Short mmCIF file of C-alpha atoms in Angstrom, two decimals:
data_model
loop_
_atom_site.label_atom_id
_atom_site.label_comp_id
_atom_site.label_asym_id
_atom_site.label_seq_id
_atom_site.Cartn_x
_atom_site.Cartn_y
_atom_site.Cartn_z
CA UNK A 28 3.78 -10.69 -0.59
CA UNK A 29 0.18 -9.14 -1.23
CA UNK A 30 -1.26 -11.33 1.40
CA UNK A 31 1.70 -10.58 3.59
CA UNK A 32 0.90 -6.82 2.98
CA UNK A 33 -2.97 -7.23 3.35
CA UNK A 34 -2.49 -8.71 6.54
CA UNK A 35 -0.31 -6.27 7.73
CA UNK A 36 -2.66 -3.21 6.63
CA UNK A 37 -5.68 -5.72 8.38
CA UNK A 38 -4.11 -5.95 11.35
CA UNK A 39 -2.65 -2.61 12.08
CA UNK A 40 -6.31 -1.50 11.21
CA UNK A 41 -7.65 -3.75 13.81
CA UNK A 42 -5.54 -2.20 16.36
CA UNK A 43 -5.94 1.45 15.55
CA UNK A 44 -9.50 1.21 15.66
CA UNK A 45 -9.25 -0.86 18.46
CA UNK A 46 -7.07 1.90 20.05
CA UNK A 47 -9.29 4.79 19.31
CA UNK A 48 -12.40 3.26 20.52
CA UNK A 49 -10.58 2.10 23.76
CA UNK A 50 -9.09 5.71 24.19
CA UNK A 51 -12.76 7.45 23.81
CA UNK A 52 -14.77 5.19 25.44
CA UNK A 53 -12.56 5.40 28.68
CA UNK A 54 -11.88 8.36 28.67
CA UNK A 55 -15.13 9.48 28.46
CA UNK A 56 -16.67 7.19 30.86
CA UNK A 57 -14.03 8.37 33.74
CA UNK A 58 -15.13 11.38 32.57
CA UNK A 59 -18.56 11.48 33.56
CA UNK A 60 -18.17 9.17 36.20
CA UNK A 61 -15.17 11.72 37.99
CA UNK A 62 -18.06 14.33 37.77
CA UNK A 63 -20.53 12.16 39.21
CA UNK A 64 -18.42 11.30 41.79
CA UNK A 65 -17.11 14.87 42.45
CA UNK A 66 -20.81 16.18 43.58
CA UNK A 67 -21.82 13.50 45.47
CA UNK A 68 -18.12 14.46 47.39
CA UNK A 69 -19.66 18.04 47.31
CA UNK A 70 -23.01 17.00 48.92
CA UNK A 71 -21.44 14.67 51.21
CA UNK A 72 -18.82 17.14 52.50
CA UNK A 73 -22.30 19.44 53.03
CA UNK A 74 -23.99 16.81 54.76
CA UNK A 75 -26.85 16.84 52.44
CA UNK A 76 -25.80 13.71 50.01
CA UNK A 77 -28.78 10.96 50.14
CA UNK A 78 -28.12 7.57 49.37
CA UNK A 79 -29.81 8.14 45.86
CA UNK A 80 -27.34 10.09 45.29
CA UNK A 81 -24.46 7.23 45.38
CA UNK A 82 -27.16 4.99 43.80
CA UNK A 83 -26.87 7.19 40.55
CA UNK A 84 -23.54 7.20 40.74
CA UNK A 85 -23.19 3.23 40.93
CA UNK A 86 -26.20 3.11 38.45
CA UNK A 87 -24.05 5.10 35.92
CA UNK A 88 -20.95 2.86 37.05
CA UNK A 89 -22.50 -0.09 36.48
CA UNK A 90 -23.65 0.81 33.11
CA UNK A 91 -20.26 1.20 31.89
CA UNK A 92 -18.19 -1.12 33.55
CA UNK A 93 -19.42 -4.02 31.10
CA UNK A 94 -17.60 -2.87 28.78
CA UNK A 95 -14.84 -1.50 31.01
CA UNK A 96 -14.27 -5.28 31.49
CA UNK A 97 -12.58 -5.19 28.24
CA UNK A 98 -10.32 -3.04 28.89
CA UNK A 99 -9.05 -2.55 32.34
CA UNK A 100 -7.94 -5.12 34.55
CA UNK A 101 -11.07 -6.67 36.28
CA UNK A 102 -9.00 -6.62 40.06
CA UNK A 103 -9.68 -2.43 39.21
CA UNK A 104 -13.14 -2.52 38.21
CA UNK A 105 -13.79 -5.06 41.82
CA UNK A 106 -12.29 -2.57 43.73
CA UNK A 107 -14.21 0.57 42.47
CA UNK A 108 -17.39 -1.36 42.96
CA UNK A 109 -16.09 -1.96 46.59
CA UNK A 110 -15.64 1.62 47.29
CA UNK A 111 -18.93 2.65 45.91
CA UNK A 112 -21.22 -0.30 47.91
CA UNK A 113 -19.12 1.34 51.49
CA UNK A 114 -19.94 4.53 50.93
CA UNK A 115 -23.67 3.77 49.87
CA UNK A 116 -23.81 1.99 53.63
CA UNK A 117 -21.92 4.91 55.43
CA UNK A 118 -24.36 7.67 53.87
CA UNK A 119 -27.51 5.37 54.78
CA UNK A 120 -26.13 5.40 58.08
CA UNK A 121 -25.47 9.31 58.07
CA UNK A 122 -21.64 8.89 58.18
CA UNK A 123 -20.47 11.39 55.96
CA UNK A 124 -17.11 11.22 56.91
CA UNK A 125 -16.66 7.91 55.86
CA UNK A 126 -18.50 8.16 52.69
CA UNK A 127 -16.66 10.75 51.78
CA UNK A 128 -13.36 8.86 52.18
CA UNK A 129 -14.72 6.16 50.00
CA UNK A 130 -15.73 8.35 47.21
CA UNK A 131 -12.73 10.46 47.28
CA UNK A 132 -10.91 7.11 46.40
CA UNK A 133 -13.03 6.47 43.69
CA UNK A 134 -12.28 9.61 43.10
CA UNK A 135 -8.90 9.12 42.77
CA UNK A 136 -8.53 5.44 40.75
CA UNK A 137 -11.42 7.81 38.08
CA UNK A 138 -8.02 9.88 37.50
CA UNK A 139 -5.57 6.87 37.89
CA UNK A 140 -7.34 4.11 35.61
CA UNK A 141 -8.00 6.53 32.29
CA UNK A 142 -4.19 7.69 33.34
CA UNK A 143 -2.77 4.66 32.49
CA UNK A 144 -3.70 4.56 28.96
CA UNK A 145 -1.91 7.28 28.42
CA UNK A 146 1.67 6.89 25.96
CA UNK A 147 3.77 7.90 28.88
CA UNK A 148 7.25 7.28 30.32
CA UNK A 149 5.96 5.89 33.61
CA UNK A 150 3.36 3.88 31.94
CA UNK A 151 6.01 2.47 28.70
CA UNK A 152 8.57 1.20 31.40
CA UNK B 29 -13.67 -23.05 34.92
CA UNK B 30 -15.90 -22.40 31.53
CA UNK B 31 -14.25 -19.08 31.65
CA UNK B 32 -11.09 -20.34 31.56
CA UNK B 33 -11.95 -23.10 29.04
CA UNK B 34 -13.66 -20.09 26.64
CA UNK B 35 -10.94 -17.79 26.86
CA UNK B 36 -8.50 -20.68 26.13
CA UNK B 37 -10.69 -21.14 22.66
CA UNK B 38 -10.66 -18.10 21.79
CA UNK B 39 -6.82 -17.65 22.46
CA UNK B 40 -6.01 -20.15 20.49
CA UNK B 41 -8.19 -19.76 17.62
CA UNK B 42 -6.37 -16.14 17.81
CA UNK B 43 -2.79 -18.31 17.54
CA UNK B 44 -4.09 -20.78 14.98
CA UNK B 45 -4.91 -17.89 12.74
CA UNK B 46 -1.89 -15.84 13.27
CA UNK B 47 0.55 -19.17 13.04
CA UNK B 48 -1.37 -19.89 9.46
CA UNK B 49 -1.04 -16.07 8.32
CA UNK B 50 2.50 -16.80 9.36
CA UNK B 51 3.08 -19.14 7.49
CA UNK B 52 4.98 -21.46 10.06
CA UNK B 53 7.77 -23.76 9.15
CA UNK B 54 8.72 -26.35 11.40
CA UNK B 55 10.77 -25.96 14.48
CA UNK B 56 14.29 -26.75 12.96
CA UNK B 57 13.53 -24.52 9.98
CA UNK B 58 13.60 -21.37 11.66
CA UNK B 59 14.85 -18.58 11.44
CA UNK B 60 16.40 -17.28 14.75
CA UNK B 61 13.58 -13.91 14.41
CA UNK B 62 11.09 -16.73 13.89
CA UNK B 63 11.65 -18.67 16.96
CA UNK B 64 11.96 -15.68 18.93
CA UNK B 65 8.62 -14.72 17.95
CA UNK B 66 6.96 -17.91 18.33
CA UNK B 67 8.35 -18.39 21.93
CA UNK B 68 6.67 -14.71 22.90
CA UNK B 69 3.55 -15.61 21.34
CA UNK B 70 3.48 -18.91 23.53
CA UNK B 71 3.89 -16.73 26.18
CA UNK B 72 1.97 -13.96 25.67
CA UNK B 73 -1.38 -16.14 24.65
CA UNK B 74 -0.50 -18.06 28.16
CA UNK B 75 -1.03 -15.11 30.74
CA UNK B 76 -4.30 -13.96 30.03
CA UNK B 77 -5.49 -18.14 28.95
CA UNK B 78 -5.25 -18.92 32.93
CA UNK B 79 -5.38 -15.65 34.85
CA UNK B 80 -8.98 -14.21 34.18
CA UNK B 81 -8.16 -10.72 35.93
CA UNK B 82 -6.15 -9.91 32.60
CA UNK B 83 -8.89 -8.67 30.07
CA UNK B 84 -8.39 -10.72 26.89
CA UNK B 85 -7.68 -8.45 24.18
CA UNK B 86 -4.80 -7.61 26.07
CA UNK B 87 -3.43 -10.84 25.23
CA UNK B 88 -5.51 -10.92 21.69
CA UNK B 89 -3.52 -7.31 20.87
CA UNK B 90 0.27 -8.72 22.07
CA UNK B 91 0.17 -11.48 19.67
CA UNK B 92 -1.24 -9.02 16.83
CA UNK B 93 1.59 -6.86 17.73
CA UNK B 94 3.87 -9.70 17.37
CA UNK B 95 2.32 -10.83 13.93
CA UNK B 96 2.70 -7.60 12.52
CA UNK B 97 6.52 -7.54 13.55
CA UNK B 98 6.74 -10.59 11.98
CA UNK B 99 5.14 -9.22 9.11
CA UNK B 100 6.90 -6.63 8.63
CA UNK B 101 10.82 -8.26 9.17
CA UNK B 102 9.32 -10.98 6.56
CA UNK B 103 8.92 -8.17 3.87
CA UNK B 104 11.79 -6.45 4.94
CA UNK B 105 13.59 -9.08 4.20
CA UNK B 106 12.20 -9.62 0.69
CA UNK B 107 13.37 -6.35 0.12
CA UNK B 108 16.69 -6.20 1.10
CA UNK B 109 19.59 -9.13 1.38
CA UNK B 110 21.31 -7.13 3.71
CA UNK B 111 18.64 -6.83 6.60
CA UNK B 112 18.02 -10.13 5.75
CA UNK B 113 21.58 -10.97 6.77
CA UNK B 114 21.13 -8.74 9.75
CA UNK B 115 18.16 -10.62 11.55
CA UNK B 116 18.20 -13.79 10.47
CA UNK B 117 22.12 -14.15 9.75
CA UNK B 118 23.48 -15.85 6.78
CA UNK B 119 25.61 -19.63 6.03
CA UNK B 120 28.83 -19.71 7.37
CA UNK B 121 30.85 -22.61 5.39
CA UNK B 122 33.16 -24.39 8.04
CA UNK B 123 34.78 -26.72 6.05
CA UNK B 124 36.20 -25.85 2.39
CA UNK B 125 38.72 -27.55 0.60
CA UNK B 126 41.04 -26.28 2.67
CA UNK B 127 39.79 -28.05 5.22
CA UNK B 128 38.29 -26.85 8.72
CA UNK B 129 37.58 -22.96 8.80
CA UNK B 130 37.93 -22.34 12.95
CA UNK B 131 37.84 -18.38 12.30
CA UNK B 132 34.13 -19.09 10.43
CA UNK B 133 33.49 -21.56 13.68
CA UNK B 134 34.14 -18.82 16.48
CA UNK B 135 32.50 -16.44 14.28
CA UNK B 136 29.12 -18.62 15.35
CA UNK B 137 30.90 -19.10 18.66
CA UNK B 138 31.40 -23.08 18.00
CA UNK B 139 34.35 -25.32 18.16
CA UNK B 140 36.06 -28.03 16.32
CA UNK B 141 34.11 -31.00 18.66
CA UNK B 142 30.68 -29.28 17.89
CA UNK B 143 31.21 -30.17 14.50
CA UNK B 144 32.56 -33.03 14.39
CA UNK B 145 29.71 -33.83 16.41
CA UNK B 146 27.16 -31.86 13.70
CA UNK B 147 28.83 -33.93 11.46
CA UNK B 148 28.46 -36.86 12.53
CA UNK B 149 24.68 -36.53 13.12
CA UNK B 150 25.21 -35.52 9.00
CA UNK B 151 26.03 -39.06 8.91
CA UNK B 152 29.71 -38.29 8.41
CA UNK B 153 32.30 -39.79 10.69
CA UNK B 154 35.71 -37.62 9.39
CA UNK B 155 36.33 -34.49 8.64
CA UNK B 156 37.66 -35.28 5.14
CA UNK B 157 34.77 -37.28 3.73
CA UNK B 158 32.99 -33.96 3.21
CA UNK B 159 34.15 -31.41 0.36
CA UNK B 160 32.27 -28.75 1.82
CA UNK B 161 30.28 -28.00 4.76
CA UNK B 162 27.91 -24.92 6.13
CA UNK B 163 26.16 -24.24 8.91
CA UNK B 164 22.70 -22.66 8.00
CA UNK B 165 21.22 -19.39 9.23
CA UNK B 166 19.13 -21.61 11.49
CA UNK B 167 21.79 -23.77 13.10
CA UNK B 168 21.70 -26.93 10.79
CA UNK B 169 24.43 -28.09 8.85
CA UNK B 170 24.60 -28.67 5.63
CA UNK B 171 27.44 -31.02 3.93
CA UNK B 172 28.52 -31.60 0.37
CA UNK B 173 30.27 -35.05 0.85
CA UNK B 174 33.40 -36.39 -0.67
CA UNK B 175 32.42 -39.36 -2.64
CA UNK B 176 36.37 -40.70 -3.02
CA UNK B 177 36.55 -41.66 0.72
CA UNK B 178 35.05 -43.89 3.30
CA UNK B 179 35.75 -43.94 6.29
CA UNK B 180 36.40 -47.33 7.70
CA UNK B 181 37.19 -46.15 11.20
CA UNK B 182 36.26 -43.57 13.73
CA UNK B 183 38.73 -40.48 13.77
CA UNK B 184 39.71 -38.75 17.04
CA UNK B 185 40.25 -35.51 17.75
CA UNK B 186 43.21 -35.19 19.65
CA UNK B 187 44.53 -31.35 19.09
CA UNK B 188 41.64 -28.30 18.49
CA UNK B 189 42.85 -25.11 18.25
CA UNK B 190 46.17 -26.07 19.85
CA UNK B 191 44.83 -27.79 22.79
CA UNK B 192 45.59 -31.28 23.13
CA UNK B 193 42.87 -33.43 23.97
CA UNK B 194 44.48 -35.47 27.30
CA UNK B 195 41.09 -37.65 27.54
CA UNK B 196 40.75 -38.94 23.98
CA UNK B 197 44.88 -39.62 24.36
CA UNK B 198 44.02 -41.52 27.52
CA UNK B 199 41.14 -43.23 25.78
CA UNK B 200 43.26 -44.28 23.11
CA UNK B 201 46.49 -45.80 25.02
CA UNK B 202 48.51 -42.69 23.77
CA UNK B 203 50.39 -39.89 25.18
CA UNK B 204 51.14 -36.52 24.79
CA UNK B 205 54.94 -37.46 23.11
CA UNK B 206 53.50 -38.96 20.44
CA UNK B 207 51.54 -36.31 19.46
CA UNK B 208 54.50 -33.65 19.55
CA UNK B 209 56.66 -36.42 17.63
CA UNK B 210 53.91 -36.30 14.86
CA UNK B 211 54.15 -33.17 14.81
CA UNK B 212 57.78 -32.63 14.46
CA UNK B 213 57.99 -35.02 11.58
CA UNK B 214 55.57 -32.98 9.96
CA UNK B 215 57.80 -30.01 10.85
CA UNK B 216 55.54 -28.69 13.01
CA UNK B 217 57.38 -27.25 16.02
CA UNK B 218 54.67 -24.81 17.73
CA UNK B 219 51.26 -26.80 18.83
CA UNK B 220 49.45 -23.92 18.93
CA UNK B 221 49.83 -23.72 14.62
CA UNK B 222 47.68 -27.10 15.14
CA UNK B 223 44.31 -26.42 13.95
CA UNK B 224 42.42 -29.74 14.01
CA UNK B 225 44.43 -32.96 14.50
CA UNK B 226 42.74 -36.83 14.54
CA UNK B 227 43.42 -39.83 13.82
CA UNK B 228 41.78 -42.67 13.02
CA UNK B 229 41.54 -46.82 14.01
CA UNK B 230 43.73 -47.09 10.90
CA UNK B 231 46.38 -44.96 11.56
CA UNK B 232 44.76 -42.39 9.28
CA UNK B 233 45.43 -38.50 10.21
CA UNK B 234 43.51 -35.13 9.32
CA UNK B 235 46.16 -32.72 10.02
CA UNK B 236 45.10 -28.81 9.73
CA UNK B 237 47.47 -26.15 10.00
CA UNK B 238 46.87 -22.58 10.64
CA UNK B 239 46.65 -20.79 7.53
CA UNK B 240 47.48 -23.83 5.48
CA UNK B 241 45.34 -26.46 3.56
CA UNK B 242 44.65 -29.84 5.66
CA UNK B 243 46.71 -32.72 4.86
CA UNK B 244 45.88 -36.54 5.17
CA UNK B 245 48.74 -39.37 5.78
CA UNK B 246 49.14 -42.37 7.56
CA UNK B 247 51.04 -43.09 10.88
CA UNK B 248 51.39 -46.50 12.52
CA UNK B 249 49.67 -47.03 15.69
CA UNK B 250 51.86 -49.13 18.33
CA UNK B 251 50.75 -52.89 18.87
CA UNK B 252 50.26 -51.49 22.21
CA UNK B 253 47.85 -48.87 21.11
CA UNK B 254 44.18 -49.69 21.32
CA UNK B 255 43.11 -49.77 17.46
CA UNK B 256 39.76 -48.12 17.41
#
């Protein structure tokens, strides 16, 4: 019975912790990276967004998404890298157009991914 | 490939561990909650093993959510009889010395041929040769055998739950007539107040009534009649 209970109180531990952590550090890395993502969109709809710009913003990606690994599907994490290498080749070639396409879809899976965490309805079932 | 052969390790160190902490019985031990559980846990640990776009604590967390279900139900049910009862169900006894209890066998939605059939993987060939007999909250059966009889022959059932059996009749060289004739000498004018009825190579017959204790007697078998 005490081991029964230890392993209980273990365990549930384990997962709460595991929880928290998983809750912070993705939400905060969208976070950051949504922000990122959101001036470069400014500077792009402006016509003034360099590619250092986007190189920032995949530096700062890249930073994170090791541990992302962890957490989010990997298919996710492939497809946000996509976006971000299409739109560094549009803005070298001055396309801001279709940069700004690409980042606005990063935009968009930076609200989606953290989103899905969430204890929701939609998410549960 | 070494992914897959690394996350495979570490999945099933995760299962090893959580089996152990378990405290696993054997496959035909279990309780229903228990097999349940272990069947998820296969499956859950199998996903993530072979399909490396599923991060791995997904998998590691699903069977730590199962453990600590299985936790919890197992102290649960050190604490109380009654949800013990509730999840993992309790023994039903099927055969008392009344003889066959078919309310207690469609309570676990079973019939009289499943066990006979139970019993006889008991090692016990007729219904009488065991004083009492209970089918355990997970599925086996337990039997408390009459000592006083042997069976020398095989019994067959030829009426459950007032059905007549046409192909163990057939099998046997008998028909339906001398069944009904049985019955009638034993003043038994409705088949459907048949219960369990067999007979044996030797002319030997388990006869249970509804609502009545089961009798044993002897009936002779035509030469005709294929002694089994």
């Amino acid at each position: 019975m005490v081991r029964c209970i230890l392993s209980i109180i273990i365990s549930v531990a384990i997962v709460t912790v595991g929880a928290i952590y998983e809750n912070l550090f993705i939400h905060n890395a969208f976070d950051n990276f949504h922000t990122m993502l959101y001036n470069v969109e400014e500077k792009l709809q402006n016509e003034n967004a360099t590619t250092e710009d986007i190189y920032a913003v995949q530096k700062y990606w890249l930073s994170k998404k090791r541990i992302l690994h962890a957490f989010i599907p990997h298919t996710e994490i492939k497809e946000i890298d996509l976006w971000i290498s299409e739109a560094i080749i549009y803005t070298k070639n001055k396309n801001y157009k279709e940069a700004e396409g690409k980042i606005e879809v990063c935009l968009e899976l930076s609200e989606q991914i953290p989103n899905n965490f969430k204890i929701k309805f939609e998410n549960l079932f | 490939m070494v992914i897959i052969f690394i996350r495979a390790v570490i999945l099933l160190f995760t299962l090893i561990v959580v089996m152990r902490l378990m405290g696993k019985r054997q496959i035909g031990e279990m309780q229903p909650y228990e097999f349940i559980i272990t069947l998820l846990i296969a499956e859950l640990a199998c996903v993530p093993m072979s399909d490396v776009s599923i991060p791995l604590i997904y998998g590691i967390i699903s069977v730590l959510a199962v453990f600590i279900l299985h936790q919890l139900l197992t102290i649960f049910e050190h604490i109380s009889k009654n949800f013990k009862h509730l999840i993992s169900g309790k023994p039903s006894i099927v055969i008392n010395k009344n003889g066959v209890d078919i309310l207690e066998l469609k309570r676990n939605n079973l019939g009289v041929d499943d066990l006979i059939e139970s019993l006889r993987i008991t090692g016990n060939y007729s219904l009488d040769s065991v004083q009492y007999a209970l089918y355990e909250a997970n599925g086996k059966l337990s039997v408390l055998e009459n000592e006083n009889i042997t069976v020398k022959s095989l019994p067959v059932l030829f009426v459950a739950e007032g059905k007549i059996d046409k192909h163990n009749l057939t099998l046997c060289k008998l028909n339906e007539n001398y069944i009904l004739n049985l019955l009638k000498n034993q003043n038994i004018t409705k088949l459907k107040n048949v219960e369990v009825l067999t007979i044996d190579g030797n002319g030997k017959v388990y006869l249970k009534e509804k609502n009545k204790p089961y009798k044993n007697f002897f009936v002779k078998l035509g030469d005709e009649t294929k002694k089994w």
